[in-house]
Amino acid sequence: MPEELLLTFRSPPLPFFVESNRREYPVGYEHPSRANIGVFDLLFVQKGVLYIEEEQNRWTLHPGDVLVLRPDRGHGSFQPCNEETVFDWVQFQTVGAWEETAGNHTGSLRGDYYTYAIRLPKHMHLSFTDEAKQVFTQLHEAAQSSSHGAFWERQQRFLHLLQMLDEGWRSDAARAGVSVAERAAAYLKMNYRNVVSNTMLSEALQLHINYITRCMTEVFDCTPQQYLLYYRLDQAKLLLIKTDWPIARIAEETGFRQTPHFSRLFAAQTGMPPLKFRKRFTQ
């Protein structure tokens, strides 16, 4: 069995749908060999068994299994089908950053306050197979349609599929750290206008602050208080550009209790004081 692999996509930009369909292989048929096809190839087995290899890695895919093949490597069968096999395939691509990592290493791509790290196991078994079959069917129908709104429907169906796979993996207890970091981030973003201590965050999540801090450092590369500061400063940037509020009000609206303290932190992060920042983008 190959080592557990994880694909991460930094979004936006979001991965986008290219093409999809359903295939039936009779006994003795082999999945064709391809190399460097330039798109990700997602396979979902509905019936039978599919034997797939990608360079040195091999997977035996049973009903309910999903496998995502890379766009920059060769893949094919290492054994013919020994029973009638039905599977869905979806090709997709991204113009954003992506990476494949091994084991428990989450890699270098992080989500932050405006971006999201979509993480998909390279190989996983779906527990919600009936829902998945329906989504794939709807996606194939949209892919065959030539109506005016077909493009939007294809992309929406595909993003729903990605969301299902991403959230299905994140619910795994072995990946609880990612869920904890995102819950903490959501709490901080909802309460950034107020004082938020580590004790309050710990009580809200009902977890020890050391564990929360470790999870946020692994996922966002910063502590909870650093995350809160960065988010407050980004909200301040938006208010400086979109409003004519005085600096004192912006400081208060973004959770800073003292205007000089806000101005000092803002200048340290952006390289200029708040008023100069406003003039630079509003003249």
mmCIF file of C-alpha atoms in Angstrom:
data_model
loop_
_atom_site.group_PDB
_atom_site.id
_atom_site.type_symbol
_atom_site.label_atom_id
_atom_site.label_comp_id
_atom_site.label_asym_id
_atom_site.label_seq_id
_atom_site.Cartn_x
_atom_site.Cartn_y
_atom_site.Cartn_z
ATOM 1 C CA MET A 1 0.000 0.000 0.000
ATOM 2 C CA PRO A 2 1.536 3.386 -0.956
ATOM 3 C CA GLU A 3 2.243 5.994 1.685
ATOM 4 C CA GLU A 4 -0.694 8.244 2.547
ATOM 5 C CA LEU A 5 -0.516 11.312 0.299
ATOM 6 C CA LEU A 6 -2.252 14.662 0.611
ATOM 7 C CA LEU A 7 -2.997 17.174 -2.149
ATOM 8 C CA THR A 8 -3.331 20.829 -1.116
ATOM 9 C CA PHE A 9 -4.705 23.622 -3.315
ATOM 10 C CA ARG A 10 -4.320 27.264 -2.266
ATOM 11 C CA SER A 11 -7.549 29.099 -3.115
ATOM 12 C CA PRO A 12 -8.482 31.464 -4.599
ATOM 13 C CA PRO A 13 -8.116 30.872 -7.449
ATOM 14 C CA LEU A 14 -10.324 27.832 -7.108
ATOM 15 C CA PRO A 15 -9.625 24.629 -9.059
ATOM 16 C CA PHE A 16 -11.869 24.499 -12.120
ATOM 17 C CA PHE A 17 -13.721 21.740 -13.953
ATOM 18 C CA VAL A 18 -12.486 20.590 -17.378
ATOM 19 C CA GLU A 19 -14.347 17.414 -18.356
ATOM 20 C CA SER A 20 -16.064 14.339 -16.869
ATOM 21 C CA ASN A 21 -17.845 11.109 -17.785
ATOM 22 C CA ARG A 22 -18.639 7.558 -16.648
ATOM 23 C CA ARG A 23 -16.839 4.476 -17.987
ATOM 24 C CA GLU A 24 -17.575 0.749 -17.941
ATOM 25 C CA TYR A 25 -14.701 -1.734 -18.283
ATOM 26 C CA PRO A 26 -15.394 -5.388 -19.148
ATOM 27 C CA VAL A 27 -13.413 -8.262 -17.647
ATOM 28 C CA GLY A 28 -9.826 -8.189 -18.916
ATOM 29 C CA TYR A 29 -9.778 -4.492 -19.800
ATOM 30 C CA GLU A 30 -6.948 -2.272 -18.577
ATOM 31 C CA HIS A 31 -7.068 1.441 -17.814
ATOM 32 C CA PRO A 32 -5.019 3.168 -20.576
ATOM 33 C CA SER A 33 -1.555 4.481 -19.786
ATOM 34 C CA ARG A 34 -1.062 8.242 -19.991
ATOM 35 C CA ALA A 35 1.739 10.624 -19.074
ATOM 36 C CA ASN A 36 1.844 14.351 -18.300
ATOM 37 C CA ILE A 37 -1.728 14.989 -19.458
ATOM 38 C CA GLY A 38 -1.746 18.463 -17.882
ATOM 39 C CA VAL A 39 -4.921 17.997 -15.798
ATOM 40 C CA PHE A 40 -5.766 16.300 -12.516
ATOM 41 C CA ASP A 41 -7.705 13.061 -12.990
ATOM 42 C CA LEU A 42 -10.178 12.170 -10.208
ATOM 43 C CA LEU A 43 -11.517 8.591 -10.254
ATOM 44 C CA PHE A 44 -14.513 7.304 -8.278
ATOM 45 C CA VAL A 45 -15.297 3.563 -8.445
ATOM 46 C CA GLN A 46 -18.972 2.594 -8.369
ATOM 47 C CA LYS A 47 -18.720 -1.117 -9.161
ATOM 48 C CA GLY A 48 -15.940 -3.674 -9.497
ATOM 49 C CA VAL A 49 -12.229 -3.113 -8.909
ATOM 50 C CA LEU A 50 -9.795 -0.750 -10.657
ATOM 51 C CA TYR A 51 -6.029 -1.315 -10.483
ATOM 52 C CA ILE A 52 -4.191 1.987 -10.910
ATOM 53 C CA GLU A 53 -0.528 2.903 -10.662
ATOM 54 C CA GLU A 54 1.181 6.295 -10.769
ATOM 55 C CA GLU A 55 4.907 5.811 -11.199
ATOM 56 C CA GLN A 56 6.008 3.738 -8.173
ATOM 57 C CA ASN A 57 2.666 3.892 -6.292
ATOM 58 C CA ARG A 58 -0.157 1.388 -6.753
ATOM 59 C CA TRP A 59 -3.791 1.440 -5.587
ATOM 60 C CA THR A 60 -6.510 -1.206 -5.714
ATOM 61 C CA LEU A 61 -9.735 0.792 -5.889
ATOM 62 C CA HIS A 62 -12.987 -0.739 -4.638
ATOM 63 C CA PRO A 63 -16.546 0.696 -4.761
ATOM 64 C CA GLY A 64 -16.639 4.019 -2.900
ATOM 65 C CA ASP A 65 -12.913 4.694 -3.348
ATOM 66 C CA VAL A 66 -11.630 7.976 -4.780
ATOM 67 C CA LEU A 67 -8.165 8.558 -6.251
ATOM 68 C CA VAL A 68 -6.711 11.840 -7.539
ATOM 69 C CA LEU A 69 -3.947 11.473 -10.157
ATOM 70 C CA ARG A 70 -1.410 14.219 -10.763
ATOM 71 C CA PRO A 71 -1.206 16.179 -14.045
ATOM 72 C CA ASP A 72 2.589 15.885 -14.286
ATOM 73 C CA ARG A 73 3.177 12.128 -13.939
ATOM 74 C CA GLY A 74 2.425 8.948 -15.808
ATOM 75 C CA HIS A 75 -0.368 6.595 -14.743
ATOM 76 C CA GLY A 76 -2.139 3.471 -15.954
ATOM 77 C CA SER A 77 -3.179 -0.068 -14.925
ATOM 78 C CA PHE A 78 -0.925 -2.585 -13.259
ATOM 79 C CA GLN A 79 -3.500 -5.363 -13.684
ATOM 80 C CA PRO A 80 -6.550 -5.959 -15.919
ATOM 81 C CA CYS A 81 -10.036 -5.796 -14.421
ATOM 82 C CA ASN A 82 -11.132 -9.250 -13.185
ATOM 83 C CA GLU A 83 -14.802 -8.230 -13.032
ATOM 84 C CA GLU A 84 -17.074 -5.686 -14.710
ATOM 85 C CA THR A 85 -16.016 -2.285 -13.395
ATOM 86 C CA VAL A 86 -17.870 1.034 -13.474
ATOM 87 C CA PHE A 87 -16.227 4.297 -12.457
ATOM 88 C CA ASP A 88 -16.615 8.061 -12.818
ATOM 89 C CA TRP A 89 -13.754 10.281 -13.899
ATOM 90 C CA VAL A 90 -13.422 14.031 -13.555
ATOM 91 C CA GLN A 91 -10.602 16.092 -15.005
ATOM 92 C CA PHE A 92 -9.841 19.435 -13.391
ATOM 93 C CA GLN A 93 -7.066 22.012 -13.244
ATOM 94 C CA THR A 94 -5.868 24.946 -11.183
ATOM 95 C CA VAL A 95 -3.822 28.034 -12.021
ATOM 96 C CA GLY A 96 -3.081 28.523 -8.325
ATOM 97 C CA ALA A 97 -0.441 26.984 -6.098
ATOM 98 C CA TRP A 98 -0.726 23.285 -5.216
ATOM 99 C CA GLU A 99 1.440 20.590 -3.679
ATOM 100 C CA GLU A 100 1.435 16.917 -2.785
ATOM 101 C CA THR A 101 2.824 15.902 0.599
ATOM 102 C CA ALA A 102 3.346 12.595 2.362
ATOM 103 C CA GLY A 103 2.183 11.306 5.738
ATOM 104 C CA ASN A 104 1.065 13.787 8.365
ATOM 105 C CA HIS A 105 3.093 16.659 6.885
ATOM 106 C CA THR A 106 0.625 19.381 5.865
ATOM 107 C CA GLY A 107 3.154 21.086 3.591
ATOM 108 C CA SER A 108 3.952 24.721 3.000
ATOM 109 C CA LEU A 109 0.610 25.942 1.630
ATOM 110 C CA ARG A 110 -1.469 27.587 4.347
ATOM 111 C CA GLY A 111 -4.841 29.187 4.552
ATOM 112 C CA ASP A 112 -5.129 32.595 6.165
ATOM 113 C CA TYR A 113 -7.808 35.207 6.774
ATOM 114 C CA TYR A 114 -8.629 35.668 3.061
ATOM 115 C CA THR A 115 -7.477 32.423 1.472
ATOM 116 C CA TYR A 116 -8.286 28.771 2.026
ATOM 117 C CA ALA A 117 -6.223 25.605 1.765
ATOM 118 C CA ILE A 118 -8.317 22.897 0.092
ATOM 119 C CA ARG A 119 -6.872 19.575 1.226
ATOM 120 C CA LEU A 120 -7.767 16.313 -0.484
ATOM 121 C CA PRO A 121 -6.361 12.886 0.349
ATOM 122 C CA LYS A 122 -4.931 11.391 -2.791
ATOM 123 C CA HIS A 123 -6.790 8.181 -1.956
ATOM 124 C CA MET A 124 -9.873 7.987 0.271
ATOM 125 C CA HIS A 125 -12.997 5.907 0.802
ATOM 126 C CA LEU A 126 -16.305 7.783 0.838
ATOM 127 C CA SER A 127 -18.856 6.887 3.482
ATOM 128 C CA PHE A 128 -21.549 8.898 1.638
ATOM 129 C CA THR A 129 -21.507 6.899 -1.600
ATOM 130 C CA ASP A 130 -25.168 7.484 -2.528
ATOM 131 C CA GLU A 131 -24.774 11.256 -2.327
ATOM 132 C CA ALA A 132 -21.493 11.052 -4.250
ATOM 133 C CA LYS A 133 -23.106 9.006 -7.050
ATOM 134 C CA GLN A 134 -25.827 11.630 -7.393
ATOM 135 C CA VAL A 135 -23.308 14.485 -7.549
ATOM 136 C CA PHE A 136 -21.250 12.699 -10.210
ATOM 137 C CA THR A 137 -24.384 11.999 -12.270
ATOM 138 C CA GLN A 138 -25.426 15.661 -12.115
ATOM 139 C CA LEU A 139 -21.903 16.736 -13.033
ATOM 140 C CA HIS A 140 -21.817 14.463 -16.088
ATOM 141 C CA GLU A 141 -25.206 15.762 -17.229
ATOM 142 C CA ALA A 142 -24.001 19.344 -16.924
ATOM 143 C CA ALA A 143 -20.813 18.430 -18.802
ATOM 144 C CA GLN A 144 -22.822 17.122 -21.757
ATOM 145 C CA SER A 145 -25.122 20.131 -21.887
ATOM 146 C CA SER A 146 -24.571 22.946 -24.375
ATOM 147 C CA SER A 147 -27.109 25.333 -22.855
ATOM 148 C CA HIS A 148 -26.235 28.941 -22.034
ATOM 149 C CA GLY A 149 -25.962 28.262 -18.306
ATOM 150 C CA ALA A 150 -24.132 24.929 -18.604
ATOM 151 C CA PHE A 151 -20.709 26.435 -17.825
ATOM 152 C CA TRP A 152 -21.883 27.844 -14.500
ATOM 153 C CA GLU A 153 -23.693 24.639 -13.587
ATOM 154 C CA ARG A 154 -20.598 22.529 -14.320
ATOM 155 C CA GLN A 155 -18.370 24.699 -12.164
ATOM 156 C CA GLN A 156 -20.902 24.818 -9.316
ATOM 157 C CA ARG A 157 -21.385 21.030 -9.371
ATOM 158 C CA PHE A 158 -17.628 20.505 -9.398
ATOM 159 C CA LEU A 159 -17.024 22.894 -6.492
ATOM 160 C CA HIS A 160 -19.741 21.090 -4.536
ATOM 161 C CA LEU A 161 -17.882 17.835 -5.172
ATOM 162 C CA LEU A 162 -14.602 19.358 -3.969
ATOM 163 C CA GLN A 163 -16.341 20.672 -0.859
ATOM 164 C CA MET A 164 -17.735 17.203 -0.103
ATOM 165 C CA LEU A 165 -14.290 15.616 -0.413
ATOM 166 C CA ASP A 166 -12.565 18.362 1.569
ATOM 167 C CA GLU A 167 -15.081 18.311 4.415
ATOM 168 C CA GLY A 168 -15.287 14.507 4.414
ATOM 169 C CA TRP A 169 -11.563 14.305 4.983
ATOM 170 C CA ARG A 170 -11.558 17.080 7.586
ATOM 171 C CA SER A 171 -14.101 15.215 9.678
ATOM 172 C CA ASP A 172 -11.586 12.388 10.177
ATOM 173 C CA ALA A 173 -10.362 12.326 13.779
ATOM 174 C CA ALA A 174 -6.798 11.888 12.542
ATOM 175 C CA ARG A 175 -7.050 15.348 10.976
ATOM 176 C CA ALA A 176 -8.698 17.049 13.945
ATOM 177 C CA GLY A 177 -5.912 19.644 14.172
ATOM 178 C CA VAL A 178 -7.013 21.315 10.933
ATOM 179 C CA SER A 179 -10.587 21.498 12.181
ATOM 180 C CA VAL A 180 -9.472 22.997 15.509
ATOM 181 C CA ALA A 181 -7.394 25.676 13.768
ATOM 182 C CA GLU A 182 -10.273 26.666 11.509
ATOM 183 C CA ARG A 183 -12.773 26.739 14.397
ATOM 184 C CA ALA A 184 -10.403 28.993 16.323
ATOM 185 C CA ALA A 185 -9.947 31.257 13.299
ATOM 186 C CA ALA A 186 -13.715 31.515 12.821
ATOM 187 C CA TYR A 187 -14.180 32.491 16.479
ATOM 188 C CA LEU A 188 -11.451 35.142 16.272
ATOM 189 C CA LYS A 189 -12.924 36.640 13.089
ATOM 190 C CA MET A 190 -16.392 36.807 14.631
ATOM 191 C CA ASN A 191 -15.123 38.565 17.762
ATOM 192 C CA TYR A 192 -12.206 40.667 16.514
ATOM 193 C CA ARG A 193 -13.896 43.941 17.544
ATOM 194 C CA ASN A 194 -13.806 42.845 21.183
ATOM 195 C CA VAL A 195 -11.119 41.808 23.634
ATOM 196 C CA VAL A 196 -10.343 38.126 23.016
ATOM 197 C CA SER A 197 -7.970 36.457 25.446
ATOM 198 C CA ASN A 198 -6.481 32.988 25.127
ATOM 199 C CA THR A 199 -8.630 31.965 28.084
ATOM 200 C CA MET A 200 -11.799 33.068 26.277
ATOM 201 C CA LEU A 201 -10.757 31.187 23.136
ATOM 202 C CA SER A 202 -9.981 28.089 25.179
ATOM 203 C CA GLU A 203 -13.379 28.215 26.885
ATOM 204 C CA ALA A 204 -15.231 28.799 23.600
ATOM 205 C CA LEU A 205 -13.629 25.759 21.943
ATOM 206 C CA GLN A 206 -13.461 23.752 25.199
ATOM 207 C CA LEU A 207 -9.850 22.864 24.433
ATOM 208 C CA HIS A 208 -6.529 23.675 26.108
ATOM 209 C CA ILE A 209 -4.926 26.803 24.683
ATOM 210 C CA ASN A 210 -1.608 25.012 24.109
ATOM 211 C CA TYR A 211 -3.345 22.545 21.790
ATOM 212 C CA ILE A 212 -5.199 25.338 19.975
ATOM 213 C CA THR A 213 -1.938 27.261 19.551
ATOM 214 C CA ARG A 214 -0.145 24.221 18.171
ATOM 215 C CA CYS A 215 -2.955 23.584 15.669
ATOM 216 C CA MET A 216 -3.069 27.211 14.497
ATOM 217 C CA THR A 217 0.717 27.356 14.152
ATOM 218 C CA GLU A 218 0.684 24.230 11.973
ATOM 219 C CA VAL A 219 -2.172 25.423 9.744
ATOM 220 C CA PHE A 220 -1.806 29.237 9.697
ATOM 221 C CA ASP A 221 1.846 29.577 10.743
ATOM 222 C CA CYS A 222 0.938 31.932 13.618
ATOM 223 C CA THR A 223 -0.442 31.869 17.161
ATOM 224 C CA PRO A 224 -4.077 32.791 17.934
ATOM 225 C CA GLN A 225 -3.116 36.281 19.116
ATOM 226 C CA GLN A 226 -0.949 36.868 16.041
ATOM 227 C CA TYR A 227 -3.806 35.722 13.818
ATOM 228 C CA LEU A 228 -6.160 38.103 15.626
ATOM 229 C CA LEU A 229 -3.732 41.000 15.179
ATOM 230 C CA TYR A 230 -3.232 40.330 11.453
ATOM 231 C CA TYR A 231 -6.974 40.065 10.890
ATOM 232 C CA ARG A 232 -7.648 43.314 12.775
ATOM 233 C CA LEU A 233 -5.003 45.133 10.748
ATOM 234 C CA ASP A 234 -6.453 43.873 7.473
ATOM 235 C CA GLN A 235 -9.909 45.050 8.510
ATOM 236 C CA ALA A 236 -8.363 48.427 9.359
ATOM 237 C CA LYS A 237 -6.850 48.619 5.856
ATOM 238 C CA LEU A 238 -10.292 48.113 4.327
ATOM 239 C CA LEU A 239 -11.846 50.805 6.515
ATOM 240 C CA LEU A 240 -9.059 53.271 5.705
ATOM 241 C CA ILE A 241 -9.771 52.847 1.991
ATOM 242 C CA LYS A 242 -13.572 52.568 2.070
ATOM 243 C CA THR A 243 -14.464 55.197 4.704
ATOM 244 C CA ASP A 244 -13.435 58.667 5.768
ATOM 245 C CA TRP A 245 -13.620 57.779 9.443
ATOM 246 C CA PRO A 246 -10.998 59.297 11.727
ATOM 247 C CA ILE A 247 -8.127 57.030 12.799
ATOM 248 C CA ALA A 248 -9.456 56.838 16.355
ATOM 249 C CA ARG A 249 -12.771 55.390 15.181
ATOM 250 C CA ILE A 250 -11.072 52.868 12.886
ATOM 251 C CA ALA A 251 -8.872 51.761 15.778
ATOM 252 C CA GLU A 252 -11.941 51.269 17.963
ATOM 253 C CA GLU A 253 -13.947 49.476 15.255
ATOM 254 C CA THR A 254 -11.133 46.960 14.717
ATOM 255 C CA GLY A 255 -10.580 46.067 18.347
ATOM 256 C CA PHE A 256 -7.733 48.422 19.314
ATOM 257 C CA ARG A 257 -8.388 50.299 22.529
ATOM 258 C CA GLN A 258 -5.651 52.933 22.113
ATOM 259 C CA THR A 259 -5.120 54.885 18.896
ATOM 260 C CA PRO A 260 -1.323 55.367 19.328
ATOM 261 C CA HIS A 261 -0.933 51.626 19.880
ATOM 262 C CA PHE A 262 -2.956 50.917 16.719
ATOM 263 C CA SER A 263 -0.929 53.406 14.661
ATOM 264 C CA ARG A 264 2.349 51.928 15.864
ATOM 265 C CA LEU A 265 1.337 48.343 15.027
ATOM 266 C CA PHE A 266 -0.124 49.399 11.675
ATOM 267 C CA ALA A 267 3.091 51.168 10.672
ATOM 268 C CA ALA A 268 5.186 48.201 11.767
ATOM 269 C CA GLN A 269 3.181 45.862 9.544
ATOM 270 C CA THR A 270 2.673 48.048 6.449
ATOM 271 C CA GLY A 271 5.734 50.288 6.603
ATOM 272 C CA MET A 272 3.652 53.466 6.808
ATOM 273 C CA PRO A 273 1.262 55.138 9.297
ATOM 274 C CA PRO A 274 -2.522 54.843 8.744
ATOM 275 C CA LEU A 275 -3.012 58.333 7.253
ATOM 276 C CA LYS A 276 -0.232 57.833 4.716
ATOM 277 C CA PHE A 277 -1.734 54.455 3.794
ATOM 278 C CA ARG A 278 -5.122 56.101 3.215
ATOM 279 C CA LYS A 279 -3.650 58.866 1.026
ATOM 280 C CA ARG A 280 -1.707 56.358 -1.031
ATOM 281 C CA PHE A 281 -4.869 54.449 -2.060
ATOM 282 C CA THR A 282 -7.509 57.167 -2.137
ATOM 283 C CA GLN A 283 -5.896 59.987 -4.105
#
